[in-house]
Coordinates of C-alpha atoms in Angstrom, one line a residue:
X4 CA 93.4 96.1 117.7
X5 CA 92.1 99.6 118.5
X6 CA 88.9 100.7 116.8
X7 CA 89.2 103.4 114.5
X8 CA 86.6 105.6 116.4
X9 CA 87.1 106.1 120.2
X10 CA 85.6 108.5 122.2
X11 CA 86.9 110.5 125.5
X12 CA 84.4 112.8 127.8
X13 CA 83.9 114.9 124.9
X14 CA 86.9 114.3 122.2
X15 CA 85.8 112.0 119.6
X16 CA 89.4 110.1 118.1
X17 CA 89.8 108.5 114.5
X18 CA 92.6 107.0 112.8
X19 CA 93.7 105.4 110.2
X20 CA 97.2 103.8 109.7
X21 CA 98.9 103.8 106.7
X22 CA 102.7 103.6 106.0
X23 CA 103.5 102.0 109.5
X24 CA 102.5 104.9 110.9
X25 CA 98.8 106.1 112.8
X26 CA 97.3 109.3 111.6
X27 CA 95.2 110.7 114.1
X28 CA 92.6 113.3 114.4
X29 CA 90.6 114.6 117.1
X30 CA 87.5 117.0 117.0
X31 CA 84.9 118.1 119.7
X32 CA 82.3 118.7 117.1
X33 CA 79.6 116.7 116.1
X34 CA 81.5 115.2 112.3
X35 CA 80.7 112.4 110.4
X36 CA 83.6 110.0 111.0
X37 CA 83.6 108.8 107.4
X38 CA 84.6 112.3 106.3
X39 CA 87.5 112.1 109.0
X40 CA 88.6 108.7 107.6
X41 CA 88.5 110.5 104.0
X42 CA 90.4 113.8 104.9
X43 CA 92.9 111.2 106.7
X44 CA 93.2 109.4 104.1
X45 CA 93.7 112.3 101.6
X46 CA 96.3 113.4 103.8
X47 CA 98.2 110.5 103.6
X48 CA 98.4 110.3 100.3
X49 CA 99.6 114.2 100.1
X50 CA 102.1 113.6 102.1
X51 CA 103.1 110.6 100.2
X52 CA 103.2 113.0 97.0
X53 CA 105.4 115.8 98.7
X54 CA 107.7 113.0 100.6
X55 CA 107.8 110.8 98.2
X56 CA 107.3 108.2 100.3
X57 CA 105.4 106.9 104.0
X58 CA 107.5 106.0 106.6
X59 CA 108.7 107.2 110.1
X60 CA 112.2 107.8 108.4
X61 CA 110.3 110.4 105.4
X62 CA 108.4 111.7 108.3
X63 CA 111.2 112.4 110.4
X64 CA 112.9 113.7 107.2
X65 CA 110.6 115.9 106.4
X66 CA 108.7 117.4 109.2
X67 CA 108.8 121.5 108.3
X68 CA 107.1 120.2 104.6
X69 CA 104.8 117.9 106.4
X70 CA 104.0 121.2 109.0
X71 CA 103.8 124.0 105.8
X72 CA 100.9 121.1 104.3
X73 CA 98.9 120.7 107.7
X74 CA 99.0 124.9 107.7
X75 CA 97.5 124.8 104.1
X76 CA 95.5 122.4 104.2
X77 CA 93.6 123.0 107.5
X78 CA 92.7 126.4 109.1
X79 CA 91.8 126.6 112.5
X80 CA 90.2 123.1 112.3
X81 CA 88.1 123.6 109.0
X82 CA 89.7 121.5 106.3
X83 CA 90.2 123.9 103.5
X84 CA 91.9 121.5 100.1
X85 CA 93.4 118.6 99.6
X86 CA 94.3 118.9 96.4
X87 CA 98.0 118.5 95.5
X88 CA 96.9 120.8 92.3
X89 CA 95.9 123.9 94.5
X90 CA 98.4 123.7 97.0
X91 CA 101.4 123.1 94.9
X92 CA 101.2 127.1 94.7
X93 CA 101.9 127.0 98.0
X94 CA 104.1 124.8 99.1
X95 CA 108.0 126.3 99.7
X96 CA 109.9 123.8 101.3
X97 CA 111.9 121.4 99.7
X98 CA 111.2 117.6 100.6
X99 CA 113.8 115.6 101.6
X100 CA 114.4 112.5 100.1
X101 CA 115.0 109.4 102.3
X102 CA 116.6 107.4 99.4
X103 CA 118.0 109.6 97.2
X104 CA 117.2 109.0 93.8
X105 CA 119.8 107.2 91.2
X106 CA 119.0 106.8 88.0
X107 CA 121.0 103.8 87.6
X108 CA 119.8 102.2 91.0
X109 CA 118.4 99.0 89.3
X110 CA 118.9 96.8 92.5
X111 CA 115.2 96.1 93.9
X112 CA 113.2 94.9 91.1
X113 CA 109.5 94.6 92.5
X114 CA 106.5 97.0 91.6
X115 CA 108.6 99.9 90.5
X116 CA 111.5 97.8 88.9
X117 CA 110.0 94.8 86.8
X118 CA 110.6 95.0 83.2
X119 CA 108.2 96.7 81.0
X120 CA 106.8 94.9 77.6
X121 CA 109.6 96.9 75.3
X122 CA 112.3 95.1 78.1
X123 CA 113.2 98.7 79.8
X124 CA 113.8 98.8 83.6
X125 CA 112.3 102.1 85.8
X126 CA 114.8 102.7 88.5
X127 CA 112.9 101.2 91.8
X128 CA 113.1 104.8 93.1
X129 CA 112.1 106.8 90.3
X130 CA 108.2 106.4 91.4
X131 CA 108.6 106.9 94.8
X132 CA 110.8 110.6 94.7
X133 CA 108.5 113.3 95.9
X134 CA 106.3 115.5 92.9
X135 CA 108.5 118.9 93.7
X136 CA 111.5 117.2 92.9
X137 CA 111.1 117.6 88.7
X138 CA 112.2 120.7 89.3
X139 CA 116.0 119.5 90.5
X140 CA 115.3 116.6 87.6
X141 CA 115.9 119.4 85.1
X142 CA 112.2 119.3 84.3
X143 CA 111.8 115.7 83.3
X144 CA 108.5 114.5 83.1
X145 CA 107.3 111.0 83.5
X146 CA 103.9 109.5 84.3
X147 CA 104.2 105.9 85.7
X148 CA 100.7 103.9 85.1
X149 CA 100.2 100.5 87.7
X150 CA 97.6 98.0 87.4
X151 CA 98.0 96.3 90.9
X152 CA 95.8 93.1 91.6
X153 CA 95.5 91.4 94.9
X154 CA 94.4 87.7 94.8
X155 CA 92.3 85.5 97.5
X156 CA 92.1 82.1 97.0
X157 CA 91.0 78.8 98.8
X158 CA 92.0 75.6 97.2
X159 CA 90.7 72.1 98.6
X160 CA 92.9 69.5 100.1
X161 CA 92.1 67.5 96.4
X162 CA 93.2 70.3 94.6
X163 CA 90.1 71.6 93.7
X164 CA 89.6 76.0 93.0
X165 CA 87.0 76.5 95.9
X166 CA 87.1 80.3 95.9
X167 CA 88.9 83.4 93.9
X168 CA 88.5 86.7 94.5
X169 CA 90.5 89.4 92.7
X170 CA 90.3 93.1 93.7
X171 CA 92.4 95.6 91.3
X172 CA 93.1 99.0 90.6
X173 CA 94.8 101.7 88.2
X174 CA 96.8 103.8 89.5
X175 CA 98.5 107.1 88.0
X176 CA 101.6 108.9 89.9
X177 CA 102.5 112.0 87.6
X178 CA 105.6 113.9 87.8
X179 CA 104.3 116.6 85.0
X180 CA 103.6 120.3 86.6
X181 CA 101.0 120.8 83.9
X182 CA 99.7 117.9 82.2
X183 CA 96.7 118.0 79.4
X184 CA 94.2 114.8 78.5
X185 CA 95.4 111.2 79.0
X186 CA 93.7 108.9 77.4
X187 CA 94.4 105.5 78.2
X188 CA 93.0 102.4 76.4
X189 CA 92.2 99.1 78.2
X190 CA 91.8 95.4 76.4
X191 CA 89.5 95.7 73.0
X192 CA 87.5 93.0 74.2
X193 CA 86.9 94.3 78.1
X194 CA 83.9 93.9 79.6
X195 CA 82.0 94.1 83.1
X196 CA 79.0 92.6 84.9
X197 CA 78.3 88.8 85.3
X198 CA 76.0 88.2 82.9
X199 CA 78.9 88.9 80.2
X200 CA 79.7 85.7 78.0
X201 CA 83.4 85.1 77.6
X202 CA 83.4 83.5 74.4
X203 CA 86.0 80.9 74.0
X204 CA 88.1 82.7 77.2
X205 CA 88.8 85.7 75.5
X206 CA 87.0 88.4 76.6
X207 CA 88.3 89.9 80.0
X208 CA 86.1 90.3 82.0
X209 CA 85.2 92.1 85.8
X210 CA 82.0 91.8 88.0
X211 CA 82.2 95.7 89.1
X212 CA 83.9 98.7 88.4
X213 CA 84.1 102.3 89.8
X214 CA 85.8 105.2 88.6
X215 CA 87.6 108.2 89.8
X216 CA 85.3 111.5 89.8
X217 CA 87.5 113.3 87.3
X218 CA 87.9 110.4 84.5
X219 CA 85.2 111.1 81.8
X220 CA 83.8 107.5 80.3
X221 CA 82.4 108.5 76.5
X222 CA 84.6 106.5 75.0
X223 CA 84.6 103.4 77.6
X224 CA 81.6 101.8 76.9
X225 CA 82.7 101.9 72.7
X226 CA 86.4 101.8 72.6
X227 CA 87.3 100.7 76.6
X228 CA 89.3 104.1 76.9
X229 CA 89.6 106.6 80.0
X230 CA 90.1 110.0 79.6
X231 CA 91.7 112.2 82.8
X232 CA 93.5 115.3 83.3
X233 CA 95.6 114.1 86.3
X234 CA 97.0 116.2 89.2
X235 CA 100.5 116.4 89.9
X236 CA 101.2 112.9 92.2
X237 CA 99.2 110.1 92.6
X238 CA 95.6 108.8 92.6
X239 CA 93.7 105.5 91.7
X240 CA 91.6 106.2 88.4
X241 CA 89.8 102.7 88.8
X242 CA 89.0 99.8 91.4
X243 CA 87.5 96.5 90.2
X244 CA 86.5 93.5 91.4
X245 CA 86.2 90.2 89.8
X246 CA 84.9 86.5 91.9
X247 CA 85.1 83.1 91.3
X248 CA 85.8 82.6 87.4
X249 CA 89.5 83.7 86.9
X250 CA 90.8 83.7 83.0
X251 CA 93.4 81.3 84.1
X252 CA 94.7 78.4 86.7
X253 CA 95.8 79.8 90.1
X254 CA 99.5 80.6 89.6
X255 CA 100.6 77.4 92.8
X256 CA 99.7 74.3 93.2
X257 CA 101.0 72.2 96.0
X258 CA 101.2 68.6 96.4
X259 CA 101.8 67.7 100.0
X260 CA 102.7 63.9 101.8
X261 CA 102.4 63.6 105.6
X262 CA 103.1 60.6 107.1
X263 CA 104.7 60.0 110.5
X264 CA 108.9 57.7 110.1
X265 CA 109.4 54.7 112.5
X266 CA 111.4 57.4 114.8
X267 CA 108.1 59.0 116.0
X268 CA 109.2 62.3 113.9
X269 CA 106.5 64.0 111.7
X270 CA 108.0 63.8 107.5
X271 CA 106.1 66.3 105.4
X272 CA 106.7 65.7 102.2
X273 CA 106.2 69.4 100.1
X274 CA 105.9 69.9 96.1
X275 CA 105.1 73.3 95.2
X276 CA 104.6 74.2 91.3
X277 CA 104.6 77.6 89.7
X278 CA 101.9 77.4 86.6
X279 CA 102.8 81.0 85.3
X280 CA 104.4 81.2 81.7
X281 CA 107.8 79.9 81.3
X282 CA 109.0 83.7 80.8
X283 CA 107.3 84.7 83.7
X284 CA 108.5 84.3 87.7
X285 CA 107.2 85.0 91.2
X286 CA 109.5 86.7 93.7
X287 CA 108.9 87.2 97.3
X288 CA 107.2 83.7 97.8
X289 CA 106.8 82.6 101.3
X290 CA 104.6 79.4 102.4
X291 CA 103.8 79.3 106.1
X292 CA 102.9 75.9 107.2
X293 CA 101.2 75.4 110.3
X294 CA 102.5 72.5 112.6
X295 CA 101.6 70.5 116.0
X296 CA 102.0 71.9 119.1
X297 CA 104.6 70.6 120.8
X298 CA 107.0 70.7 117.9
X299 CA 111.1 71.5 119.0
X300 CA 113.2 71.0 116.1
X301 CA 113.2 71.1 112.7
X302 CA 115.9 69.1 109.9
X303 CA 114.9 69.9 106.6
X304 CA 116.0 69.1 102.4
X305 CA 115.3 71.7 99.9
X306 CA 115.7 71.4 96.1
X307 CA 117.6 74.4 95.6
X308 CA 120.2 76.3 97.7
X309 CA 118.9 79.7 97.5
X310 CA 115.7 78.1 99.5
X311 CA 115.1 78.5 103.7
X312 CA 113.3 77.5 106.5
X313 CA 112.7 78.3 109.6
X314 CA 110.5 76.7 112.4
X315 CA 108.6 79.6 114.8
X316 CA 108.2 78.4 117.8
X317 CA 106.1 81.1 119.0
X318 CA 103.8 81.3 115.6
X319 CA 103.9 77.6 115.6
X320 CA 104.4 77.2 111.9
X321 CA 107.1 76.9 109.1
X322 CA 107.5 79.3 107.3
X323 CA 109.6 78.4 103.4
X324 CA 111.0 81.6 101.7
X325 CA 111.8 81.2 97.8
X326 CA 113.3 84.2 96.8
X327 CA 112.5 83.8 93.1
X328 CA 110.2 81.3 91.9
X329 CA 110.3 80.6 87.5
X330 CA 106.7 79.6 85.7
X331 CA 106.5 76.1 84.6
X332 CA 108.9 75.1 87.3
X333 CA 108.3 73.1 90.5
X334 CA 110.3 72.8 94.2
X335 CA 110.2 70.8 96.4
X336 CA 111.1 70.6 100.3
X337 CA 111.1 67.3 103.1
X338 CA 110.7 68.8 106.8
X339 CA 111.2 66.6 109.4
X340 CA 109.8 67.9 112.7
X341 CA 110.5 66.6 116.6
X342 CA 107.6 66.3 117.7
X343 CA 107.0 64.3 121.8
X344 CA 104.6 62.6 122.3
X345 CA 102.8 62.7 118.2
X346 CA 100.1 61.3 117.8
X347 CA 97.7 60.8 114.7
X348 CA 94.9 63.8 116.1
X349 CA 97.9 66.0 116.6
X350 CA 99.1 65.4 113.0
X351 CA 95.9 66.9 111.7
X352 CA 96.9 70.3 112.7
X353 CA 99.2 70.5 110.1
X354 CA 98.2 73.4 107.5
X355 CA 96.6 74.6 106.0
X356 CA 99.6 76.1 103.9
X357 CA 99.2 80.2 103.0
X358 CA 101.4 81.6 100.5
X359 CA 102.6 85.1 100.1
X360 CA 104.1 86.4 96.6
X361 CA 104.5 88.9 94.3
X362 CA 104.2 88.6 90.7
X363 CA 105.7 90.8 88.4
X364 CA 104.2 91.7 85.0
X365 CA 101.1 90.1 85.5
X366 CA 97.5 90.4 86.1
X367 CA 95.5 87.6 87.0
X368 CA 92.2 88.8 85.6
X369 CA 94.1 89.9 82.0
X370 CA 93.4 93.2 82.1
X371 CA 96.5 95.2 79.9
X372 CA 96.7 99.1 79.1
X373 CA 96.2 98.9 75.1
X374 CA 97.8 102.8 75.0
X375 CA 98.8 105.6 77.1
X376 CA 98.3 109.0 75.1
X377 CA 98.6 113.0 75.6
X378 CA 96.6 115.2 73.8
X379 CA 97.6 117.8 72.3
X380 CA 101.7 116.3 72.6
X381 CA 103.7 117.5 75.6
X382 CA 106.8 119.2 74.4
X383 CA 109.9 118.3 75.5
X384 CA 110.7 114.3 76.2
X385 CA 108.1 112.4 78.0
X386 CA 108.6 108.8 80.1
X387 CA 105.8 106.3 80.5
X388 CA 106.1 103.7 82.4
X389 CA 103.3 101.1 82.7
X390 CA 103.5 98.3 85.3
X391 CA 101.3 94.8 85.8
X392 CA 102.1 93.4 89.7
X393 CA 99.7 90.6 91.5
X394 CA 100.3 90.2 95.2
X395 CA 98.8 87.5 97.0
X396 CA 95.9 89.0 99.9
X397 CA 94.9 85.4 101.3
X398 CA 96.2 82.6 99.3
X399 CA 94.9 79.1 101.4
X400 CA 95.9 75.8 100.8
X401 CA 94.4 72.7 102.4
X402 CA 96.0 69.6 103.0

């Protein structure tokens, strides 16, 4: 992996790479690369606001946009805004959609198409259309509200919680070309800091907290609201961070048997259980189980047909997909691996199992928006969406 600084006679190079793609820039001068990494940063995200989304496709799309922002944004090397506020006064050319929106497009339920508490379903492209394109909308205006956590967790080979982090964030995308004073209210009994007492697990809780510059906090420390005037697209109003004393149990628990058959061939013996709510599912979930080296071929019995696996050969691991995974349910899977020559040091480089998932309407620190309010009322009709997603950053489990 490249660093994100290099230097060349007397170029100086920084990057950063978001969207499967590397945003460069280069400068002579003396700068402070952590305000390159910012302005690249901030770039990124107005283009994701004018393109609706990042990708080499909405890039390729939309290259005369993406030129028009560069020529407002920068002039002859000195940056001059970046925000999407300023320069939508600008900005002429049209963006390009590279999936054109559908209102009744309901086929990719993840971050943008889970159910919301009153059981309506966002189209799963109606958050990532770009912020000009109200105007071809008819003027409809929507603000879409995201609480996204990201979980990383170790659990011992007995089963045991040795380490949870949780790192989260609120985001706001708004689609409204003038928008007045949002106030949105977080759980009554919200708190931060360690020293906080839970009292009988209700209080949610985070170590630390940061805020956007532009929300005002008089009413957070009293009532737990934020108060913002967003821009037009997208920004994150609040980052938090909570370790080592989640609310709840970690959503999977696995129960694994590894034994070797009279044949010589490796049996692992798999149980995974989802402890979410009975109403509640995971989607996306893939466990990647690392086996011996050596291993050739891979028979397999799963407990439901809409389950795989696969044996890399070059990753030397398993990998079991689970396309949708319902709380209060458990799977199970028996791999039987080829494996010459086994032998019972080599069977100890099996695992440890890491899981990947995404979980839908849920938040595993139990933070909820209370209320999303204007002030003064916008006229004409107003969407707002609010989603809860966990995704899983480094989820570890011995065996």
């Amino acid at each position: 992996m490249c660093s994100v600084l290099q230097a060349h006679k007397d170029l100086h190079f920084v990057h950063v790479r978001q969207g499967g793609l590397y945003w460069v820039a280069t400068t002579t001068a003396d700068t402070s690369p952590f305000t390159i990494i910012e302005f690249l940063n901030r770039l990124t995200a107005l283009v994701k606001d004018y393109c609706g989304s990042l990708s080499e496709k909405s890039v390729q799309m939309n290259f005369a946009l993406i030129y028009e922002l560069l020529d407002e944004v920068v002039d002859y090397g000195y940056i001059q805004t970046t925000s999407s506020d300023v320069l939508k006064n600008f900005i002429q050319t049209e963006a390009v959609s590279s999936r054109p929106f559908n209102l009744f497009d309901l086929s990719n339920v993840s971050l943008f198409g889970a159910e919301t508490q009153q059981s309506k379903v966002a189209p799963s492209s109606a958050a990532t259309r770009p912020i000009q394109s109200s105007r071809e909308q008819g003027g409809k205006n929507e603000i879409f509200v995201n609480v996204i956590e990201r979980m990383s967790v170790v659990i011992g080979s007995n089963g045991i919680l040795m380490k949870a982090d949780v790192e989260g964030e609120i985001r706001v995308k708004c689609y409204m070309p003038s928008c007045s004073e949002m106030r949105i209210g977080l759980n009554e009994e919200f708190s931060i800091g360690k020293s906080q007492l839970r009292g009988y697990g209700a209080t949610v809780r985070v170590d630390e907290c940061s805020f956007h510059q532009a929300v005002r906090l008089d009413e957070f420390d009293s009532h737990q609201i934020l108060r913002l005037c967003p821009s037009q697209g997208e920004q994150t109003v609040m980052q938090y961070h909570l370790s080592d004393d989640l609310p709840s149990a970690p959503p999977f628990r696995l129960f694994p048997a590894i034994e070797r058959d009279s044949g010589g061939r490796l049996l692992m013996y798999m149980k995974l259980r989802c402890d979410l709510s009975p109403k509640s599912a995971a989607i996306n979930v893939s466990a990647t189980i690392p086996v011996p080296k050596g291993s050739v071929s891979l028979s397999q019995e799963l407990s439901s047909p809409d389950q795989s696996a696969e044996l890399k050969l070059q990753s030397r691991a398993i990998v079991w997909q689970i396309p949708r995974f319902p709380g209060g349910t458990q799977l199970s899977a028996l791999f039987k691996l080829e494996v010459p020559g086994l032998s019972s040091a080599s069977m100890l480089e099996v695992g440890p199992v890491g899981l990947n998932f995404e979980l839908p309407k849920f938040t595993a620190t139990g933070l909820q928006i209370r209320f999303l309010r204007l002030s003064p009322v916008q006229p004409g009709p107003l969407q707002r969406w609010v989603r809860y997603v966990t995704h899983s950053d480094s989820y570890t489990i011995r065996v």
